[in-house]
Short mmCIF file of C-alpha atoms in Angstrom, two decimals:
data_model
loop_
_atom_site.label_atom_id
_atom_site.label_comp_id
_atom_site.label_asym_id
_atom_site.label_seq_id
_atom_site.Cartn_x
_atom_site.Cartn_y
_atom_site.Cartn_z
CA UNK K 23 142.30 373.60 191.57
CA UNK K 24 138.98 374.79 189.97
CA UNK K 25 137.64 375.86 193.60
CA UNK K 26 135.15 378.03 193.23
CA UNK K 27 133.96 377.47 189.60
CA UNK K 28 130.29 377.01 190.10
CA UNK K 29 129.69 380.67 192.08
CA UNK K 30 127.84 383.27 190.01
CA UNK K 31 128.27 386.88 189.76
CA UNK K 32 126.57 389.32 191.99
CA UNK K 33 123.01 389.66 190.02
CA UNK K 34 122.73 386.69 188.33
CA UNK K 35 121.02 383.75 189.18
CA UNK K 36 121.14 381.44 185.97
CA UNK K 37 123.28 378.58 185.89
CA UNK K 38 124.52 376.51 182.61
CA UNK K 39 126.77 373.37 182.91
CA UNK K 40 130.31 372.38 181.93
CA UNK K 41 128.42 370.21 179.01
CA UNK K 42 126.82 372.90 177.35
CA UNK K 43 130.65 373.58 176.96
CA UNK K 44 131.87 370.56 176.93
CA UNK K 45 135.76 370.33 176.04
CA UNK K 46 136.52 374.04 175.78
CA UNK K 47 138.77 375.67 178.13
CA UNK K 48 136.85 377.22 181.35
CA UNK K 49 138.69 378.19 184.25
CA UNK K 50 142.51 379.02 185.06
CA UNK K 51 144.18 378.57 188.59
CA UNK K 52 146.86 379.38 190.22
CA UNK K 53 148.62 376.81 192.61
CA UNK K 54 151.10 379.40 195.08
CA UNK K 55 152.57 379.65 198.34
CA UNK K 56 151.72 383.14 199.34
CA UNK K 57 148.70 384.10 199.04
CA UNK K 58 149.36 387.90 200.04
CA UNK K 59 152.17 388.14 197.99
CA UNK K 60 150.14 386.92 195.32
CA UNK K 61 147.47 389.35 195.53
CA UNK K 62 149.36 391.85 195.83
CA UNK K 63 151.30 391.05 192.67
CA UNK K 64 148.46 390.41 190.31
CA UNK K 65 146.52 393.45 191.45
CA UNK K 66 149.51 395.84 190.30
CA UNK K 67 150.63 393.58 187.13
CA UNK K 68 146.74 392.93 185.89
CA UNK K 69 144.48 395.38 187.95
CA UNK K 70 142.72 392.37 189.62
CA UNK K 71 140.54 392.77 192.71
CA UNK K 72 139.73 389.74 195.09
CA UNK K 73 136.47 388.46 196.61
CA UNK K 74 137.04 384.74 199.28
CA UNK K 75 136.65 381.88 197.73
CA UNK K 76 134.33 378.74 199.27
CA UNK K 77 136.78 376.30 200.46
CA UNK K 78 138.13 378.79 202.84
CA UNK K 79 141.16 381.28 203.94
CA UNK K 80 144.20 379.76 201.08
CA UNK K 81 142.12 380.40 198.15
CA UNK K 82 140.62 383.77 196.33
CA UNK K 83 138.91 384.80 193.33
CA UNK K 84 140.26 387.79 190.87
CA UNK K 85 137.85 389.67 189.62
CA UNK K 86 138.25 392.07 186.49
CA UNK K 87 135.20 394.73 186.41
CA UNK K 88 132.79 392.27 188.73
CA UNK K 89 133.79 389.04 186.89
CA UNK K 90 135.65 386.50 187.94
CA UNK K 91 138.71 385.18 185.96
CA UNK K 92 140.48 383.11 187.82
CA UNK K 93 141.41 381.14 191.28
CA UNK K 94 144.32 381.43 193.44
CA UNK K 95 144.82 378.72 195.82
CA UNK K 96 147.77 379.20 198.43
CA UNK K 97 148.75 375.41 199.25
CA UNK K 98 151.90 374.95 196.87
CA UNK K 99 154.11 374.15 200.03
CA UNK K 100 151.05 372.27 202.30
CA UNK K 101 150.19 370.30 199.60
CA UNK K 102 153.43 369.81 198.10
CA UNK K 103 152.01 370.65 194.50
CA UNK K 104 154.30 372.99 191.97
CA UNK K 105 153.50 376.70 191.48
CA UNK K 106 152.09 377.19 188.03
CA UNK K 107 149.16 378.21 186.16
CA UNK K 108 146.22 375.40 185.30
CA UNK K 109 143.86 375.39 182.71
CA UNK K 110 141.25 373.74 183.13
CA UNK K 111 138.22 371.84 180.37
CA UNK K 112 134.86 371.65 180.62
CA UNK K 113 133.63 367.84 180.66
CA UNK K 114 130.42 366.08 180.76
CA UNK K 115 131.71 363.56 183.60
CA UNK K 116 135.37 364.18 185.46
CA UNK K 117 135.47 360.83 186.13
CA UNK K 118 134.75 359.60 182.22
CA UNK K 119 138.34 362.08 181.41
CA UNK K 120 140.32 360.51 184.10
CA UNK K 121 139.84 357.28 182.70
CA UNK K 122 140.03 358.07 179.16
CA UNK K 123 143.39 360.11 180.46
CA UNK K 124 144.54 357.43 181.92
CA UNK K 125 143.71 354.46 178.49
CA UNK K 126 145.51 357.20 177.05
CA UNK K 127 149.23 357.47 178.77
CA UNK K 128 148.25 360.44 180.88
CA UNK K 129 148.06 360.16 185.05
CA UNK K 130 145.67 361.55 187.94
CA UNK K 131 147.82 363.70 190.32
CA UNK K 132 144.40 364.96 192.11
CA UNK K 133 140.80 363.44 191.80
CA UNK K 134 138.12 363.39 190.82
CA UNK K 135 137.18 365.05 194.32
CA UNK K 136 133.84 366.36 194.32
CA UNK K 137 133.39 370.31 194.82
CA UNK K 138 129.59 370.60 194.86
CA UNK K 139 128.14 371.34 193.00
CA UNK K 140 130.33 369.63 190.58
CA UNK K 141 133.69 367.32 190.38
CA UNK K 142 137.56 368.35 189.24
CA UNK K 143 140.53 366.68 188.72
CA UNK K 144 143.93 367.57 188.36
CA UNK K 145 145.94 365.43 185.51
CA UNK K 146 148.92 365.18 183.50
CA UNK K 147 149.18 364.38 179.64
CA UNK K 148 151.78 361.63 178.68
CA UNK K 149 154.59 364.26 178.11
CA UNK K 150 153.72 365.72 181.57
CA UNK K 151 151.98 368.96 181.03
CA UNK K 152 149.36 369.80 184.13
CA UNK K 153 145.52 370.40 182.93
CA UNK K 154 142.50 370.35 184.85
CA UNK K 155 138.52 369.19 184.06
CA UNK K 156 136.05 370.53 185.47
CA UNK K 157 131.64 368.73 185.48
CA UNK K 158 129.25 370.84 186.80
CA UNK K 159 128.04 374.24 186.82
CA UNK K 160 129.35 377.11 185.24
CA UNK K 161 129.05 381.27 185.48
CA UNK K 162 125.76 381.80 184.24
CA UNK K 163 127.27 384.86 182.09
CA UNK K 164 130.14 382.43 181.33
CA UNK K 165 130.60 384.35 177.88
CA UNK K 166 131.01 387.56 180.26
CA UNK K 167 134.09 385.43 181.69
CA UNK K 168 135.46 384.69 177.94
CA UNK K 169 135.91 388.34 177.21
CA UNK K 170 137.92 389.32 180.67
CA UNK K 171 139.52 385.84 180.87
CA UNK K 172 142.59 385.24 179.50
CA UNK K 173 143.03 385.50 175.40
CA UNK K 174 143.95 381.99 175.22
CA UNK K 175 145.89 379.33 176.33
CA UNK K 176 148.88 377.48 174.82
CA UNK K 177 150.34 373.65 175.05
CA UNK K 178 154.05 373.58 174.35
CA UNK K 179 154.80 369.93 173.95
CA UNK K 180 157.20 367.59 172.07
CA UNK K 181 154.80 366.76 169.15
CA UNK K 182 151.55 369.15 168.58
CA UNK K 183 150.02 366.29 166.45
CA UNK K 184 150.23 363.90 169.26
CA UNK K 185 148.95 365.62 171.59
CA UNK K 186 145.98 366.77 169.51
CA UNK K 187 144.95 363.46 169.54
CA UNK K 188 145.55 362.81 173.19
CA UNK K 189 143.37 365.56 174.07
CA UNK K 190 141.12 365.16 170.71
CA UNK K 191 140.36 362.01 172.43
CA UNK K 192 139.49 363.04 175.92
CA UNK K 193 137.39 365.87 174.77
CA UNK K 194 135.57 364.47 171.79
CA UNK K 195 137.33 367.66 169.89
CA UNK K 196 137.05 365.89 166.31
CA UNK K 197 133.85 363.73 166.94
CA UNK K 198 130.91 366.59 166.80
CA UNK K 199 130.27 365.72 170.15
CA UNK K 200 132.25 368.18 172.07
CA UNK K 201 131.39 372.11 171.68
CA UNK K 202 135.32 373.04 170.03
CA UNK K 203 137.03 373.47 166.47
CA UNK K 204 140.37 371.95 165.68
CA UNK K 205 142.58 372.77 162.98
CA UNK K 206 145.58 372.09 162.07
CA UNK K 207 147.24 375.76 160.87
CA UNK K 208 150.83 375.27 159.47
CA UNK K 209 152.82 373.93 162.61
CA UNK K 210 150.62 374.61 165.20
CA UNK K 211 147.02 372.66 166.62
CA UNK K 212 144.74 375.61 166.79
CA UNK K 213 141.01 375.22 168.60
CA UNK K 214 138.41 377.56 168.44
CA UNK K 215 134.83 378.09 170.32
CA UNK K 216 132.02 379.91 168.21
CA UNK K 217 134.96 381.21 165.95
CA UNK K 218 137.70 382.38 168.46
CA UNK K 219 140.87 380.78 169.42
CA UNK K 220 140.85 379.50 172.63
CA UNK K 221 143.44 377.55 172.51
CA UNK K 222 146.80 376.83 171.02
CA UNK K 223 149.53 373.58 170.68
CA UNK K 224 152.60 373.87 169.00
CA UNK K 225 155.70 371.30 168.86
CA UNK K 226 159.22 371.86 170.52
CA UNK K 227 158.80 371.36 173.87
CA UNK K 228 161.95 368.93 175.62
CA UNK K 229 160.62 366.55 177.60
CA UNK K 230 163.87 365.65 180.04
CA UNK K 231 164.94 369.58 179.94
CA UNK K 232 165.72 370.59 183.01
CA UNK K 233 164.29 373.84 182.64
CA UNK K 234 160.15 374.21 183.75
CA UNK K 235 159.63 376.55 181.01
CA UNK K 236 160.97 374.42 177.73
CA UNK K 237 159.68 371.06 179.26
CA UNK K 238 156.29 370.32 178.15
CA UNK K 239 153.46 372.72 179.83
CA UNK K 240 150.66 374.50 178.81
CA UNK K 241 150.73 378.60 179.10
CA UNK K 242 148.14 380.71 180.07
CA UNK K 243 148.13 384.50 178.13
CA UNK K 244 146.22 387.34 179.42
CA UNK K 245 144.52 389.69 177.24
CA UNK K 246 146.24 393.63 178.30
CA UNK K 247 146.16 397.15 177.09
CA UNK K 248 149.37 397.58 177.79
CA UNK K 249 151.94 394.92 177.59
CA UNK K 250 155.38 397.09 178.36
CA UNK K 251 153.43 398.48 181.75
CA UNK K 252 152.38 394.95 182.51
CA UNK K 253 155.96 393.73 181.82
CA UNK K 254 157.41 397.12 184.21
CA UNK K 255 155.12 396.19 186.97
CA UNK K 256 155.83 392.99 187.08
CA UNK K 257 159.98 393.65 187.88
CA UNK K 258 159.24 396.07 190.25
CA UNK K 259 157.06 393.72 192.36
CA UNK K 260 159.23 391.31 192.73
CA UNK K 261 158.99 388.89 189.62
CA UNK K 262 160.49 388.95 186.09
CA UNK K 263 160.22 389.14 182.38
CA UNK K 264 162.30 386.49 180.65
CA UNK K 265 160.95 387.91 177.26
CA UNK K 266 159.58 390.97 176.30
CA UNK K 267 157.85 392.32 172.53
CA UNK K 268 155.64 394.99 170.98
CA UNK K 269 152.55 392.75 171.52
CA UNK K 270 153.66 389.74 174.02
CA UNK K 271 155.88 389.20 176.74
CA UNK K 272 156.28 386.21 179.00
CA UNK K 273 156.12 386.85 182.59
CA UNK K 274 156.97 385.23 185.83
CA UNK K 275 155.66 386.01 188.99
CA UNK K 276 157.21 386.57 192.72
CA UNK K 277 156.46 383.00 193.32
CA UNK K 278 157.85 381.34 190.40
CA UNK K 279 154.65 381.15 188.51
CA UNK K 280 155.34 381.53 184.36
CA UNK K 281 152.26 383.13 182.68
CA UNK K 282 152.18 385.35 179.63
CA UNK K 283 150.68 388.62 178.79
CA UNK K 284 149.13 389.47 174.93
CA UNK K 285 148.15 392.85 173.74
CA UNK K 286 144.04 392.46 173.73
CA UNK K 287 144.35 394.15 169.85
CA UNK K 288 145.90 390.81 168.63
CA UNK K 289 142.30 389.46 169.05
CA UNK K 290 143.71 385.95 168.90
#
């Protein structure tokens, strides 16, 4: 969960809200079981380094260059939660997108708890893919985050157009209200903030699959240098690459974890 969103940066002593953002992606975290293993497997696959988080020993922060860009929280197996990679969306009120989830088909698997200083829940869309919201403070260099964060992240569902407006809905993407672009590029949903894509939905997803990876989920791609050495570290500490290109390759980490990593060049 978005556990440590609201700290700021050694230096910096500004704070702007999750509204000044309002429905753009804003954190990632990762749900695992080990959080050594973890650590240890991020800091050779994406250079990471790690500071505590607040809510104690099972969760951590990576930082990249001083910034944090994302959250590791170890308590897959105490809180019987799946290990994956979250997203999670700036909102005005987390309890105002839990409801609107929930008019909407979607479900509330965690939440709203309050964090101070802000409130997060955990939900599902109505094809099942996990995304999280987030009300309250931000980094104060939060465009500092955007740059080492990851490139983007992508829904794979059963219908992109669907789930546009499931989301659309929830986030006020198409109403003026919300800070995000949507368009709708060939077959894909594309959203953008101040010009570049943040995030990405595209059709094809099987909802009853039995595979995690073609069911519906959304996927969280890392900007790299170097996507082959990403892709070579990753096998030799302990994970795997189920697909590997010049400029992408989709990874999955020693825990089970699918995220994917996307040459920074692509400028997405």
């Amino acid at each position: 969960m978005n556990h440590d969103m609201p700290s700021s940066p050694a230096g910096t002593d500004s704070i702007i809200s999750s509204r000044s953002v309002y429905g753009a992606p804003c954190w990632v975290s990762l749900t695992s079981r080990d959080l050594k293993a973890t650590e240890e497997f991020y800091s050779a696959v994406l250079g990471w380094q790690w500071r505590p988080a607040k809510l104690g020993d099972p969760f951590r922060i990576a930082l990249v260059d001083g910034v944090p860009v994302a959250g590791i929280a170890a308590v897959a197996a105490m809180w019987q939660m799946a290990v994956a990679w979250t997203p999670y969306f700036a909102v005005r009120s987390a309890d105002e997108a839990v409801s609107r989830a929930a008019e909407r088909g979607g479900t509330a698997a965690v939440g709203p708890i309050s964090l101070p200083p802000g409130r997060a829940a955990l939900l599902a869309d109505r094809d099942g893919a996990t995304f999280g919201v987030w009300e309250g403070e931000l980094f104060s260099d939060w465009d500092a985050w955007r740059t080492k964060r990851p490139a983007f992240i992508r829904l794979h569902t059963r219908d992109a157009f669907d789930a546009a407006i499931f989301y659309g809905e929830i986030f006020d993407w198409a109403s003026g209200e919300g800070c995000c672009e949507v368009r709708y590029e060939g077959d894909e949903v594309v959203l953008r903030h101040e010009g570049q894509v943040v995030a990405r939905i595209e059709s094809g997803a099987l909802g009853a699959a039995p595979d995690p990876a073609v069911r519906p989920h959304w996927q969280v791609h890392f900007a790299v240098e170097d996507v082959t050495a990403c892709a070579r570290a990753a096998e030799r500490h302990g994970g795997s690459v189920l697909s590997l290109g010049e400029d992408e390759a989709v990874l999955r980490d020693a825990d089970g974890a699918q995220f994917t990593v996307t040459a920074r060049r692509l400028g997405h």
